[in-house]
Coordinates of C-alpha atoms and ligand atoms in Angstrom, one line a residue:
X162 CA -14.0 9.4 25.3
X163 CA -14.4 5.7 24.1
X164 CA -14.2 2.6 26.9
X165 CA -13.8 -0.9 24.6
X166 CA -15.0 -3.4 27.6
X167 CA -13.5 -6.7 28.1
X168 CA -12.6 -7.2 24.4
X169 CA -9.7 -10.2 23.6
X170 CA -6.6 -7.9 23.0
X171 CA -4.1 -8.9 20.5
X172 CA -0.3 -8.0 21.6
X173 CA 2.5 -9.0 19.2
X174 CA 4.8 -9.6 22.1
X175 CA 2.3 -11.3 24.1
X176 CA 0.2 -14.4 23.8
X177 CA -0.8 -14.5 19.9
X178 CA -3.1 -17.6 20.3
X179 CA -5.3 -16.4 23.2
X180 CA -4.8 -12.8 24.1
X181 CA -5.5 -11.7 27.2
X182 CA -8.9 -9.4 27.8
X183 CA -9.3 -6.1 28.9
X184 CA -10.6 -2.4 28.3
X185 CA -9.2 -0.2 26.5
X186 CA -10.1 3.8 26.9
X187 CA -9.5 6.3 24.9
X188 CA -9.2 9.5 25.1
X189 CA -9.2 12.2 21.7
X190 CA -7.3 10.3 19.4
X191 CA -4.9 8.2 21.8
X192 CA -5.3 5.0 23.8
X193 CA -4.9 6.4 27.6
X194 CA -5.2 2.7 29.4
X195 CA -5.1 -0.8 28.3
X196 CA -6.2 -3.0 31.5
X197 CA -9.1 -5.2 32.6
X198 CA -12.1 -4.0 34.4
X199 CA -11.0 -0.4 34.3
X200 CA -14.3 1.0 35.6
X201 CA -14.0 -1.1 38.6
X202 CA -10.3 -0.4 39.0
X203 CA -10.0 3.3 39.0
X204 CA -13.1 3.6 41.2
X205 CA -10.6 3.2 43.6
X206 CA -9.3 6.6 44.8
X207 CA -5.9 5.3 44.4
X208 CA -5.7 4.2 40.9
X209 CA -4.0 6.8 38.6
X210 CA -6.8 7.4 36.8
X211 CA -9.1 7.9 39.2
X212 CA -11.7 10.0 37.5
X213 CA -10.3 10.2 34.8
X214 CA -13.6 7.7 32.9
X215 CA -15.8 11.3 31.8
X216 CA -19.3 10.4 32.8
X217 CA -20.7 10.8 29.3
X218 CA -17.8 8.1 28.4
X219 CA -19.1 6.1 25.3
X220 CA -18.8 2.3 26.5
X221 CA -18.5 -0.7 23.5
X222 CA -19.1 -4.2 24.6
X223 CA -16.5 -5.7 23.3
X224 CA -16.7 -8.8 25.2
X225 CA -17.2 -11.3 22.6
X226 CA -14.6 -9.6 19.8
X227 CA -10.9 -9.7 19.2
X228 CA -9.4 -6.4 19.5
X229 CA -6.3 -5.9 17.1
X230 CA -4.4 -2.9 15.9
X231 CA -5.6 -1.1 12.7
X232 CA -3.7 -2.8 9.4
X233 CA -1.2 -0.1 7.6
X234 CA -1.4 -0.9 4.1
X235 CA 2.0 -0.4 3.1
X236 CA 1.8 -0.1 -0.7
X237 CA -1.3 0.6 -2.5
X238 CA -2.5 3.4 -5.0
X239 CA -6.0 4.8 -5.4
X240 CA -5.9 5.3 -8.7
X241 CA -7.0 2.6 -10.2
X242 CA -10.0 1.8 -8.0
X243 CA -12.9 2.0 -10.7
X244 CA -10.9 -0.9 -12.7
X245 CA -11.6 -3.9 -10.3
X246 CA -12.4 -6.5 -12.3
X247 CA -11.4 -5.1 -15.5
X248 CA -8.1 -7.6 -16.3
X249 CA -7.3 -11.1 -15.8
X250 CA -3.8 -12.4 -14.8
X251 CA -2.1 -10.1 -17.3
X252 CA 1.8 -9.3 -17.6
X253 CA 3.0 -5.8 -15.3
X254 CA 3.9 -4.0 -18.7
X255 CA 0.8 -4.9 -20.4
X256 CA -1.7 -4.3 -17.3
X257 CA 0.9 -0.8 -16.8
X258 CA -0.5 0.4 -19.9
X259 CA -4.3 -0.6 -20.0
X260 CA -4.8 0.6 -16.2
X261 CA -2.7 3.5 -15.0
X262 CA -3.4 7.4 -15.0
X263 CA -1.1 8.6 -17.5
X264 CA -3.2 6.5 -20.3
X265 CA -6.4 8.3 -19.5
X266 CA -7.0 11.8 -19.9
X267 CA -6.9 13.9 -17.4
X268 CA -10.2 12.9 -14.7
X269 CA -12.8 15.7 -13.3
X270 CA -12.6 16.8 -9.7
X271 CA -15.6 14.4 -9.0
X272 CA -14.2 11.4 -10.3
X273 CA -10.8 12.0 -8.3
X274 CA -13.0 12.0 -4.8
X275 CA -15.0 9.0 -5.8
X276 CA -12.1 6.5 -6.5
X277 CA -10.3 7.8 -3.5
X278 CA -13.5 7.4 -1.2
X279 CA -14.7 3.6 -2.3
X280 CA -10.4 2.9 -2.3
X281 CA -11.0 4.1 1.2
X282 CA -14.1 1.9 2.1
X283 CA -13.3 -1.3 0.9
X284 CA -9.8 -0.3 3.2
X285 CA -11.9 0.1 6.3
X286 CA -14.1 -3.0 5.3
X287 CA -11.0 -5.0 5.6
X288 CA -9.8 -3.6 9.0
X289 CA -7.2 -1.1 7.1
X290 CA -7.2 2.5 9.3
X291 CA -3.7 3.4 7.5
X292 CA -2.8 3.2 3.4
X293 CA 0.2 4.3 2.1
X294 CA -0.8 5.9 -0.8
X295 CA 1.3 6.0 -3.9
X296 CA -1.6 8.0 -6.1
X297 CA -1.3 9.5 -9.5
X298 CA -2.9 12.7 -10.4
X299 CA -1.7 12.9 -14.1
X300 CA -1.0 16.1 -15.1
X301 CA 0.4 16.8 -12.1
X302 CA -2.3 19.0 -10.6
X303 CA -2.3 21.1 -7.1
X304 CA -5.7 21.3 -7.1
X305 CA -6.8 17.8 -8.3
X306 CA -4.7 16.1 -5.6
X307 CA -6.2 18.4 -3.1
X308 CA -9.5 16.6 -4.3
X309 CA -7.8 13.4 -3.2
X310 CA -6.6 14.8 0.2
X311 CA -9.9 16.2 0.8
X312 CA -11.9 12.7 0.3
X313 CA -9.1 11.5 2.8
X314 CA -10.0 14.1 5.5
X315 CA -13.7 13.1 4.4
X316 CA -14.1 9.6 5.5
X317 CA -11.3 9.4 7.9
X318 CA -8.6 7.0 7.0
X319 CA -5.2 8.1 8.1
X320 CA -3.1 8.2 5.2
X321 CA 0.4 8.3 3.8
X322 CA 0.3 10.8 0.7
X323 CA 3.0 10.1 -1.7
X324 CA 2.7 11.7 -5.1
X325 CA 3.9 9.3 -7.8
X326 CA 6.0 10.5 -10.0
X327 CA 7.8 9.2 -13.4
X328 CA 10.3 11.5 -15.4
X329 CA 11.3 9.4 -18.6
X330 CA 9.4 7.8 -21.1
X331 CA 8.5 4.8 -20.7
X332 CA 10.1 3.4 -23.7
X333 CA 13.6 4.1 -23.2
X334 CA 12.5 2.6 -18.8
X335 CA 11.6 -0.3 -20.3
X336 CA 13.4 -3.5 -21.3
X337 CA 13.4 -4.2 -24.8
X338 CA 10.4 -2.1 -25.6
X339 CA 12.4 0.0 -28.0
X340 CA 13.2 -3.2 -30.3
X341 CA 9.6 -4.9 -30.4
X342 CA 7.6 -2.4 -30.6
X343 CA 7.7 -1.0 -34.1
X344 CA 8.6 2.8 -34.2
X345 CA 5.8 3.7 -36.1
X346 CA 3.9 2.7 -33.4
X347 CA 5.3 3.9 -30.4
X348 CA 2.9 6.9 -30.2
X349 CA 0.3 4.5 -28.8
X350 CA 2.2 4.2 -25.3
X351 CA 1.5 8.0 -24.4
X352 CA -1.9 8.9 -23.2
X353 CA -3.8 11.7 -24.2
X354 CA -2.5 14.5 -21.3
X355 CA 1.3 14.2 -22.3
X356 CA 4.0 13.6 -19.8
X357 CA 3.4 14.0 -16.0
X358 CA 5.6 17.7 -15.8
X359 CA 6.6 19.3 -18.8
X360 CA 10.4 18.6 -20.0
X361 CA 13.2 20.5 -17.7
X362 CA 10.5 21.1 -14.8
X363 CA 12.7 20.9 -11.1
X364 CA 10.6 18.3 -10.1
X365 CA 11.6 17.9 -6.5
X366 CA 11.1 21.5 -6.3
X367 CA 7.5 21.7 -7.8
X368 CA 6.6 18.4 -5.4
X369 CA 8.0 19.8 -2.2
X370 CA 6.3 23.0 -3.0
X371 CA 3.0 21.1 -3.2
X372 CA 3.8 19.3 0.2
X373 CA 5.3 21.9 2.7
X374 CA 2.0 24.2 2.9
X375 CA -0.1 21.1 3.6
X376 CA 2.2 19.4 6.2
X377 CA 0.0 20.4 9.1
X378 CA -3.2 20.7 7.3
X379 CA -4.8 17.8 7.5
X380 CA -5.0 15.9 11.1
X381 CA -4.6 11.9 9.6
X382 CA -2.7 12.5 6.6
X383 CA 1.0 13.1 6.4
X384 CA 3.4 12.8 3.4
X385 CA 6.1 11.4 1.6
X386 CA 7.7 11.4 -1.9
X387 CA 6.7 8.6 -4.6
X388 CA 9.1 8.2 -7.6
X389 CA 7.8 5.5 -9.5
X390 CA 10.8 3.4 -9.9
X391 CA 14.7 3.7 -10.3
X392 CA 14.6 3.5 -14.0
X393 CA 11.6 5.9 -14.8
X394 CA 13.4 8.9 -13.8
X395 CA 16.7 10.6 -13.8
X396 CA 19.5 9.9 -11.4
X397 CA 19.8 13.8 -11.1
X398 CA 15.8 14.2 -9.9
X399 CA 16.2 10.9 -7.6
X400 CA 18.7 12.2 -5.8
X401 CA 16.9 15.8 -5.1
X402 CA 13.8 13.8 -3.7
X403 CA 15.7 11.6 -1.6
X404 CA 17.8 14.8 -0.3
X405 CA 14.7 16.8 0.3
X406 CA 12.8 14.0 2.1
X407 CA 16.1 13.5 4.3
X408 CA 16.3 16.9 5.5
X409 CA 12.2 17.2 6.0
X410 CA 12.6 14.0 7.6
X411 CA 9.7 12.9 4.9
X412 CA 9.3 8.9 4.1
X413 CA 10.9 7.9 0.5
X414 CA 8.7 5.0 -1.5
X415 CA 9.9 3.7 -4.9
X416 CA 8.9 0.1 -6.8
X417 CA 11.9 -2.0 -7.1
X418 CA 12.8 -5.1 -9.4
X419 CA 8.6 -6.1 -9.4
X420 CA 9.1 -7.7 -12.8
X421 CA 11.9 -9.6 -14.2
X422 CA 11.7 -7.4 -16.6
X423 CA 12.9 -4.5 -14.1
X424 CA 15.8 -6.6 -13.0
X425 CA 16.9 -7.0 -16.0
X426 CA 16.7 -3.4 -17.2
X427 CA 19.0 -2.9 -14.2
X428 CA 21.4 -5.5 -15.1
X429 CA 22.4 -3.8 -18.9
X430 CA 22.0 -0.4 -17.6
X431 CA 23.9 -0.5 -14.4
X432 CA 27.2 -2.4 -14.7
X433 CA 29.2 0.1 -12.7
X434 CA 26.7 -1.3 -9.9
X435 CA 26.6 -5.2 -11.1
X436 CA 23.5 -4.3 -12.6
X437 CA 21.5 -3.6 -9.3
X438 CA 19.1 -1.1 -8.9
X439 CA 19.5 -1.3 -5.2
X440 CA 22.9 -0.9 -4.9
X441 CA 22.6 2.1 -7.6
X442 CA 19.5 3.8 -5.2
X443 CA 22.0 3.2 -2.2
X444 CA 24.3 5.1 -4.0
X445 CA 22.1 7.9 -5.2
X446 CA 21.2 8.8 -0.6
X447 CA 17.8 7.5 -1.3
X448 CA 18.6 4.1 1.2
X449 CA 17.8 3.9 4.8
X450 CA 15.1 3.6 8.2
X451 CA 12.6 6.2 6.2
X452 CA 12.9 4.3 2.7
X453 CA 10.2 1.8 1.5
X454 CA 11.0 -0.5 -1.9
X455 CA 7.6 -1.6 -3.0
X456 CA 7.7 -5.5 -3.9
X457 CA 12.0 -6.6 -4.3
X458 CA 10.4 -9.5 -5.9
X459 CA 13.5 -9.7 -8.0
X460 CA 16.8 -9.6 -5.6
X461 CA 19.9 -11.0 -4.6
X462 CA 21.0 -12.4 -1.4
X463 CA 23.3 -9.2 -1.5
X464 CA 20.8 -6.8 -1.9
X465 CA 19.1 -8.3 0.7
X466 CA 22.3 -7.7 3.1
X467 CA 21.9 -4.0 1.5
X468 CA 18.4 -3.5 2.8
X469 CA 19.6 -4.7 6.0
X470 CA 23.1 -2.5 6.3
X471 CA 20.8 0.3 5.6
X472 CA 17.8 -0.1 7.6
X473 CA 15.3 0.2 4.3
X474 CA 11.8 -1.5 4.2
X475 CA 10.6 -4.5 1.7
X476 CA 6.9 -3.4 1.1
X477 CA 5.6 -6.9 -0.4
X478 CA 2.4 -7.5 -2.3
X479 CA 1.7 -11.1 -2.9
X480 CA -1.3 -10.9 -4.7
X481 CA -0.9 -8.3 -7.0
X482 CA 2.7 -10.1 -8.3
X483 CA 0.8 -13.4 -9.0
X484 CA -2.1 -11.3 -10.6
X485 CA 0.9 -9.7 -13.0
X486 CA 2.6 -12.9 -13.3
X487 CA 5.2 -11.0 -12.1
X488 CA 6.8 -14.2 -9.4
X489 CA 7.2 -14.8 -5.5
X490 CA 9.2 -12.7 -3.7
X491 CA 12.0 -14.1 -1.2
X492 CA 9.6 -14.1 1.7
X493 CA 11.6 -15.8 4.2
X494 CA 15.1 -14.6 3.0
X495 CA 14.1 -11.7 4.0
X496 CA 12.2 -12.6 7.2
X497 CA 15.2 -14.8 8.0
X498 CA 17.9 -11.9 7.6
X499 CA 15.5 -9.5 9.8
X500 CA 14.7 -6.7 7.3
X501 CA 11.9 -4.8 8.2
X502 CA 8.5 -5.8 6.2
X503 CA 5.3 -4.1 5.4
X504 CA 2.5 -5.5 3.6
X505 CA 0.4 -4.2 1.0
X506 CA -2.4 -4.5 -1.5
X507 CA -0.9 -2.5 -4.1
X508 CA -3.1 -1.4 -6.8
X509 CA -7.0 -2.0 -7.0
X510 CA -6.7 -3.5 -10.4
X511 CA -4.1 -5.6 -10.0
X512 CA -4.7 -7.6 -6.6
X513 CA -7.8 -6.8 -7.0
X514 CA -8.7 -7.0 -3.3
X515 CA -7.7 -4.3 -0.9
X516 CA -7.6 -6.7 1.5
X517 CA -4.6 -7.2 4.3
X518 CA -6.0 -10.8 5.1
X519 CA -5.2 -12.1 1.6
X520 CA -1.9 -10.8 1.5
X521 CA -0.9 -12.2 5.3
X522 CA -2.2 -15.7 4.0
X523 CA -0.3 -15.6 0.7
X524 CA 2.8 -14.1 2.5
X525 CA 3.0 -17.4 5.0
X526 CA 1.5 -19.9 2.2
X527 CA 3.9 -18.6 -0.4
X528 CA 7.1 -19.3 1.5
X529 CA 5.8 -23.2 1.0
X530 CA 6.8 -22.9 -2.9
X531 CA 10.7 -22.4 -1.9
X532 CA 11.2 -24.5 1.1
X533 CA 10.2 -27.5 2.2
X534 CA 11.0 -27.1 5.9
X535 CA 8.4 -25.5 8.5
X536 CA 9.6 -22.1 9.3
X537 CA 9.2 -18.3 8.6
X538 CA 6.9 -16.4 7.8
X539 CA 4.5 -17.7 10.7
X540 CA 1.5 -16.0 11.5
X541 CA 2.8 -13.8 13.7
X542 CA 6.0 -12.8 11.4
X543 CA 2.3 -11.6 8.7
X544 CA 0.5 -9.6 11.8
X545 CA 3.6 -7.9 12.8
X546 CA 4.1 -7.2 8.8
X547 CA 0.4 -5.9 8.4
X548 CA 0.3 -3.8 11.3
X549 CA 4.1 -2.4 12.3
X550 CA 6.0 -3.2 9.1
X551 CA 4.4 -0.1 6.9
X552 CA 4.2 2.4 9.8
X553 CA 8.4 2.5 10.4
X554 CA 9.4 4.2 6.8
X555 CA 6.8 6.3 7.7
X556 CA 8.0 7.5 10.9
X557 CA 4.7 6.4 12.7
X558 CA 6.0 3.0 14.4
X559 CA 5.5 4.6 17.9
X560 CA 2.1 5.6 17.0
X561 CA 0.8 2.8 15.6
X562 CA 0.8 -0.9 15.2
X563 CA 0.4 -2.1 19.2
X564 CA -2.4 -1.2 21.8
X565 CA -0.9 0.6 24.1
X566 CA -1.2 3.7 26.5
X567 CA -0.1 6.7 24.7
X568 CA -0.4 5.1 21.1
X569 CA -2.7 6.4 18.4
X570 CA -6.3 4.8 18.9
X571 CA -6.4 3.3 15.8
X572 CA -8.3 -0.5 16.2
X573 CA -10.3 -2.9 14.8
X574 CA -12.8 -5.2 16.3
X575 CA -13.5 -8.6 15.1
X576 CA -16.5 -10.9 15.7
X577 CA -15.4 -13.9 17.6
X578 CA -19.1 -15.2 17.0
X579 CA -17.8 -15.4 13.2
X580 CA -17.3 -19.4 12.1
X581 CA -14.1 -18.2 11.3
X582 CA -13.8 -17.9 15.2
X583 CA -15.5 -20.6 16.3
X584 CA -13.5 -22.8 17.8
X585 CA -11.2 -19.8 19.0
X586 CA -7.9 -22.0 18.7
X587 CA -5.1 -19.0 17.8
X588 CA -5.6 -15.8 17.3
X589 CA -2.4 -15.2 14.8
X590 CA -3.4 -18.1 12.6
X591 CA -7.3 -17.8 12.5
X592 CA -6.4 -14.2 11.3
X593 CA -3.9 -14.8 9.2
X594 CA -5.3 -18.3 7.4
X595 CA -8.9 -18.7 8.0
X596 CA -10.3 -15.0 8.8
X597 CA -10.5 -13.0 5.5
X598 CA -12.4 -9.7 6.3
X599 CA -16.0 -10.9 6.9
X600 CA -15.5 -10.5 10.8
X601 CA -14.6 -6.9 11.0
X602 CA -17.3 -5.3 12.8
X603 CA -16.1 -2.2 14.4
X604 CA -13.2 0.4 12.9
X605 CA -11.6 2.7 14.6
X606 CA -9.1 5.4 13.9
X607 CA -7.6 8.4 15.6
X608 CA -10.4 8.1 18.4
X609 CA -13.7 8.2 15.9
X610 CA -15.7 5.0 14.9
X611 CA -15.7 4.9 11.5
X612 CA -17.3 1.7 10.6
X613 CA -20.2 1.0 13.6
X614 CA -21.1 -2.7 13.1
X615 CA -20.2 -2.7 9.7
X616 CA -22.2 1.0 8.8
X617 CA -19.8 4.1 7.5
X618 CA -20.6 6.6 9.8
X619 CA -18.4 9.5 7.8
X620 CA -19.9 9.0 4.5
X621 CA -22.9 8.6 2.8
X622 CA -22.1 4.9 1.2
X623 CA -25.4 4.7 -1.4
X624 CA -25.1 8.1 -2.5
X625 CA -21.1 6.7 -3.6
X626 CA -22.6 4.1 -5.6
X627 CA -25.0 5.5 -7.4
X628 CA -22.0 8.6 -7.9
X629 CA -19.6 5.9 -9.4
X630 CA -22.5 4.5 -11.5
X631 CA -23.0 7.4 -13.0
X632 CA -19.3 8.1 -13.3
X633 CA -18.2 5.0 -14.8
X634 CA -20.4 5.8 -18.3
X635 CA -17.4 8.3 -19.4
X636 CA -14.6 6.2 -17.8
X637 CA -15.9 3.0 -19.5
X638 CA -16.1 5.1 -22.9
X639 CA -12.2 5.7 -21.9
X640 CA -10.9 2.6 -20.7
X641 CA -12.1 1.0 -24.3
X642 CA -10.6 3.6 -26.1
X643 CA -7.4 2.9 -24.0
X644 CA -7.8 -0.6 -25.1
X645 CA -8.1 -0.1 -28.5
X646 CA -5.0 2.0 -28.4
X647 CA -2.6 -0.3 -26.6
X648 CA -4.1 -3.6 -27.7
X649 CA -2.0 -3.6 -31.4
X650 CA 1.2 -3.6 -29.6
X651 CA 0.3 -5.6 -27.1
X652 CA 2.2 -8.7 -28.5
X653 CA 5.1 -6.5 -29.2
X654 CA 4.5 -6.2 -25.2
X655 CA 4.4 -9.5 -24.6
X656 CA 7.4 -10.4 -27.1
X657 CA 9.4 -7.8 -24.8
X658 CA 8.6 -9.8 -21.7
X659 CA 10.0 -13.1 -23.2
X660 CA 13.2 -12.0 -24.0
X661 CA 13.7 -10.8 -20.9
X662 CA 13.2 -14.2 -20.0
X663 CA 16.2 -15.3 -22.6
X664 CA 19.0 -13.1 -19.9
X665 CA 20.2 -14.9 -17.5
X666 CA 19.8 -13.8 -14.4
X667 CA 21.3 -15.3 -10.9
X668 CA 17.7 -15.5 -8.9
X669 CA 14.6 -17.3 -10.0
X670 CA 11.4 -16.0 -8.7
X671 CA 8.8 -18.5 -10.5
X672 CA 7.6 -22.4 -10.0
X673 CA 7.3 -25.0 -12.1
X674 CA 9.7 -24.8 -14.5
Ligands
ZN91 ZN1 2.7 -0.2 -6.8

C-alpha cells in the first residue's frame, strides 16, 4: 500500500491551472481514494475507509510535486532504439530503409532485450508508464519477441504489444519506386533475412496463434495487431486481422497517409475509393472505437468526417513527421471535429526523443502554421491527448488516463521546485510549453515505483550501458553495411519523392511554399 500525501493533483475535468491537492492511496495496482488529508479523515470511525491505511502503508511526500496521470504513448516502436542520433532530417522512404528491422539481419536474443529496456527507460524518464508498441521482430520469431515481452515484464512499463507486420514488397507499396530505381538494382532494398513470413503464410493465423497463449501471461502487457500500412499488405490479410481483432475484441494499429508519398500511392491505386486509403480500410471492417491510424498527416476533410462516423483514433507524432520531412498534420481539424487523439513519439530514430512533452508542445505550437486565430489545440486539448487519447483503441480508457478511485495506479510526480515550476502559473501550459521531462521525479505504474527520485528501481541501469556498448560494435559494423547498400539508390529514392510532389493532390501539409 502507497499514500502520495498532499501532492497538487491534475484532473482533466477540473482546474488545469491550479489543481487542487490531496492524497492519493493505493492499494495493489489501483488508486482506492483520491482526497485530502486522508489519514486524518478516515481516523474517523465513520469514514468508509476506516482502517483501511495498512499500518506498514508506504507514505510519499508529495507536497511540493504535481501529481499527473502516467503518459500513454500512443505510437512508437522499439526497434530502432540503438539508432538515436544516427540520421539527420531525412525523407520517410529513405530513413525506412537505412533504419528499420527488415534491413538488418536477424538480431541475437540479447540485443532484442537491450533496445526494448533503454526504449523503456528513456519512456519512464519522460513520465511514459504506457507505450503502444508497434515492434518488429524480423523474421517473424516466437521466441525473439518473447525476448521483447520479457524485457517488458522486466522493468515494468505497461505496454501495448502489436507485432508489425508488412506482406508486399516494398517496391510494388511504394510510389514510383518501380520507375526510378533501376531494376538492376532493386535487390538492394531487401535486407539480408528475406521477407517477414515466407510467401502464402496465413498470416493472421500465424499472429493470432503467437498472441492467444500469451493473453493473460503477462500482468502490464496486452496486445493488439500491427499491419504496417494499407498498401504494404494484401486486402485479403487486412481484412483477416481486422476480423480477428474484432471478435477478440483486440486493438487494430496501422500507419496511414504519413508521407505524401502514401497519399498519393492511394490516389492511383484506389479510384473505386477516390483514391483514399481510409475510405478503402473502412471498407475492408478494419474502422472503428478499437482502431488507431498512426499519423493521417495526409487527409481530407472527408476522411476526417470518416474517422469521426466510425469512432477511429488519429495517433499523431509531430516530431518524428518534421524529422522525415514528411509535413503537419491537420491538428485542429481534427481537434475541431472531435475525433479522438493520441499522441506519440513514434520511432527512436526518427523523433529522436521519446518524449511526450515534445510532442504536446509541437501538437499546440504547430496548429500556429495553419491558422492565424487563437484556438485549439490548447494545453489541455495536448494532456488529454498524451494521457486518454492512446488508452481508448486500446480498450484501457477506464483504466487509465485520470486519478481516480478504482483506476489503475499509474502516476507521475513532478518537481514543482523545478524552474520550470517556479512561478506555478498553469499547470496545463507549464507542462505542455515550458516543462520538457527534466521535472519527473517519481514514476509509478500498476502500484510499484519504478523510477524513485529519478533511480530505476527494476533494472540495473549501468550494467544496460555498458551491455549496449558492447552491443553496438556488431550493430555499427551492420548499420554501415546497410548504408553502403541503400546509399546508391538513394537519389533514385529521393527522385521518387519529388514526383510525388508533381500529382496534384487536394490537401497541402507543408509551409512556405
Ligand atoms: Zn510508426
Amino acid at each position: 500500500m502507497l499514500l502520495l500525501e498532499g501532492g497538487l493533483v491534475y484532473d482533466h475535468d477540473g482546474d488545469t491551472d491550479r489543481p487542487a491537492r490531496a492524497d492519493i492511496l493505493i492499494e495493489g495496482n489501483r488508486i482506492l481514494a483520491v482526497a485530502p488529508a486522508l489519514r486524518q479523515a478516515t481516523a474517523d470511525p465513520n469514514h468508509p475507509l476506516h482502517g483501511r491505511i495498512a499500518p506498514d502503508v508506504t507514505v510519499v511526500d508529495a507536497s511540493d510535486r504535481l501529481v499527473i496521470p502516467g503518459f500513454v504513448n500512443a505510437h512508437y516502436h522499439s526497434h530502432d532504439t540503438l539508432l538515436k542520433g544516427f540520421f539527420e532530417t531525412i525523407p520517410l522512404e529513405l530513413w525506412g530503409l537505412l533504419a528499420l528491422p527488415p534491413s538488418f539481419p536477424r538480431r541475437s536474443k540479447r540485443e532484442l532485450r537491450a533496445r526494448t529496456l533503454i526504449g523503456a527507460v528513456e519512456c519512464l524518464y519522460g513520465g511514459i508508464t504506457t507505450v503502444q508498441d508497434m515492434d518488429r521482430v524480423h523474421p517473424f520469431d516466437a521466441g525473439d519477441i518473447d525476448a521483447v515481452l520479457e524485457a517488458y515484464d522486466e522493468i515494468g512499463i505497461r505496454c501495448i504489444f502489436a507485432p508489425h507486420l508488412t506482406e508486399r514488397s516494398l517496391i510494388d507499396a511504394t510510389s514510383f519506386w518501380a520507375q526510378t530505381i533501376p531494376k538492376e538494382e532493386q535487390w538492394r532494398i531487401s535486407g539480408p533475412s528475406g521477407p517477414l513470413f515466407p510467401p502464402g503464410t496465413d498470416i493472421a493465423k500465424v499472429v493470432f496463434d503467437y498472441i492467444r497463449p500469451r493473453r493473460d501471461r503477462y500482468a502490464r502487457i496486452t496486445f493488439g495487431v500491427g499491419p504496417s500500412s494499407p498498401e504494404r499488405l494484401s486486402r485479403a490479410t487486412i481484412e483477416a486481422l481486422a476480423d480477428a481483432a474484432r471478435s477478440e475484441e483486440l486493438p487494430f494499429y496501422i500507419h496511414l497517409n504519413e508521407s505524401r508519398s502514401m497519399a498519393v500511392h492511394g490516389l492511383k491505386r484506389l479510384p473505386e475509393f477516390g483514391g483514399s486509403y481510409v475510405s478503402y480500410l473502412k471498407d475492408c471492417g478494419a474502422l472503428g472505437p478499437r482502431s488507431s491510424l498512426a499519423h493521417s498527416v495526409w487527409i481530407t476533410d472527408q476522411e476526417i468526417e470518416i474517422f469521426l462516423e466510425t469512432g477511429t483514433t488519429a495517433a499523431l507524432n509531430p516530431v518524428g513527421n518534421l524529422k522525415t520531412r514528411s509535413g503537419v498534420a491537420p491538428f485542429r481539424k481534427l481537434v475541431e471535429a472531435g475525433v479522438n487523439i493520441g499522441l506519440g513519439s513514434d520511432n527512436c530514430s526518427c523523433s529522436d526523443a521519446q518524449n511526450m512533452f515534445q510532442a504536446m508542445k509541437m501538437f499546440c505550437s504547430l496548429a500556429a502554421v495553419t491558422d492565424v486565430l487563437p484556438g485549439a489545440p490548447i494545453a489541455t486539448d495536448a494532456m488529454r491527448a498524451a494521457c486518454l487519447g492512446g488508452a481508448k483503441p486500446a480498450g484501457l480508457d477506464k483504466d487509465l488516463g485520470h486519478i481516480r478511485p478504482g483506476m489503475l495506479a499509474d502516476l507521475v510526480l513532478l518537481d514543482l521546485a523545478d524552474p520550470s515550476f517556479v512561478p506555478f502559473n498553469s499547470a496545463a501550459r507549464q507542462l505542455v510549453f515550458t516543462e520538457a521531462g527534466r521535472g519527473v521525479r517519481t514514476v509509478i505504474v500498476d502500484g510499484r515505483v519504478l523510477l524513485d527520485d529519478r533511480k530505476l528501481t527494476t533494472i540495473d541501469e549501468r550494467a544496460l550501458r555498458e551491455e549496449i556498448l558492447d552491443i553496438m560494435v556488431e550493430f555499427n559494423r551492420d548499420a554501415a553495411q546497410i548504408s553502403d547498400r541503400i546509399m546508391p539508390i538513394s537519389a533514385g529514392i529521393i527522385e521518387a519523392v519529388r514526383r510525388s510532389w508533381d500529382e496534384p493532390l487536394p490537401i497541402h501539409r507543408y509551409i512556405g511554399h
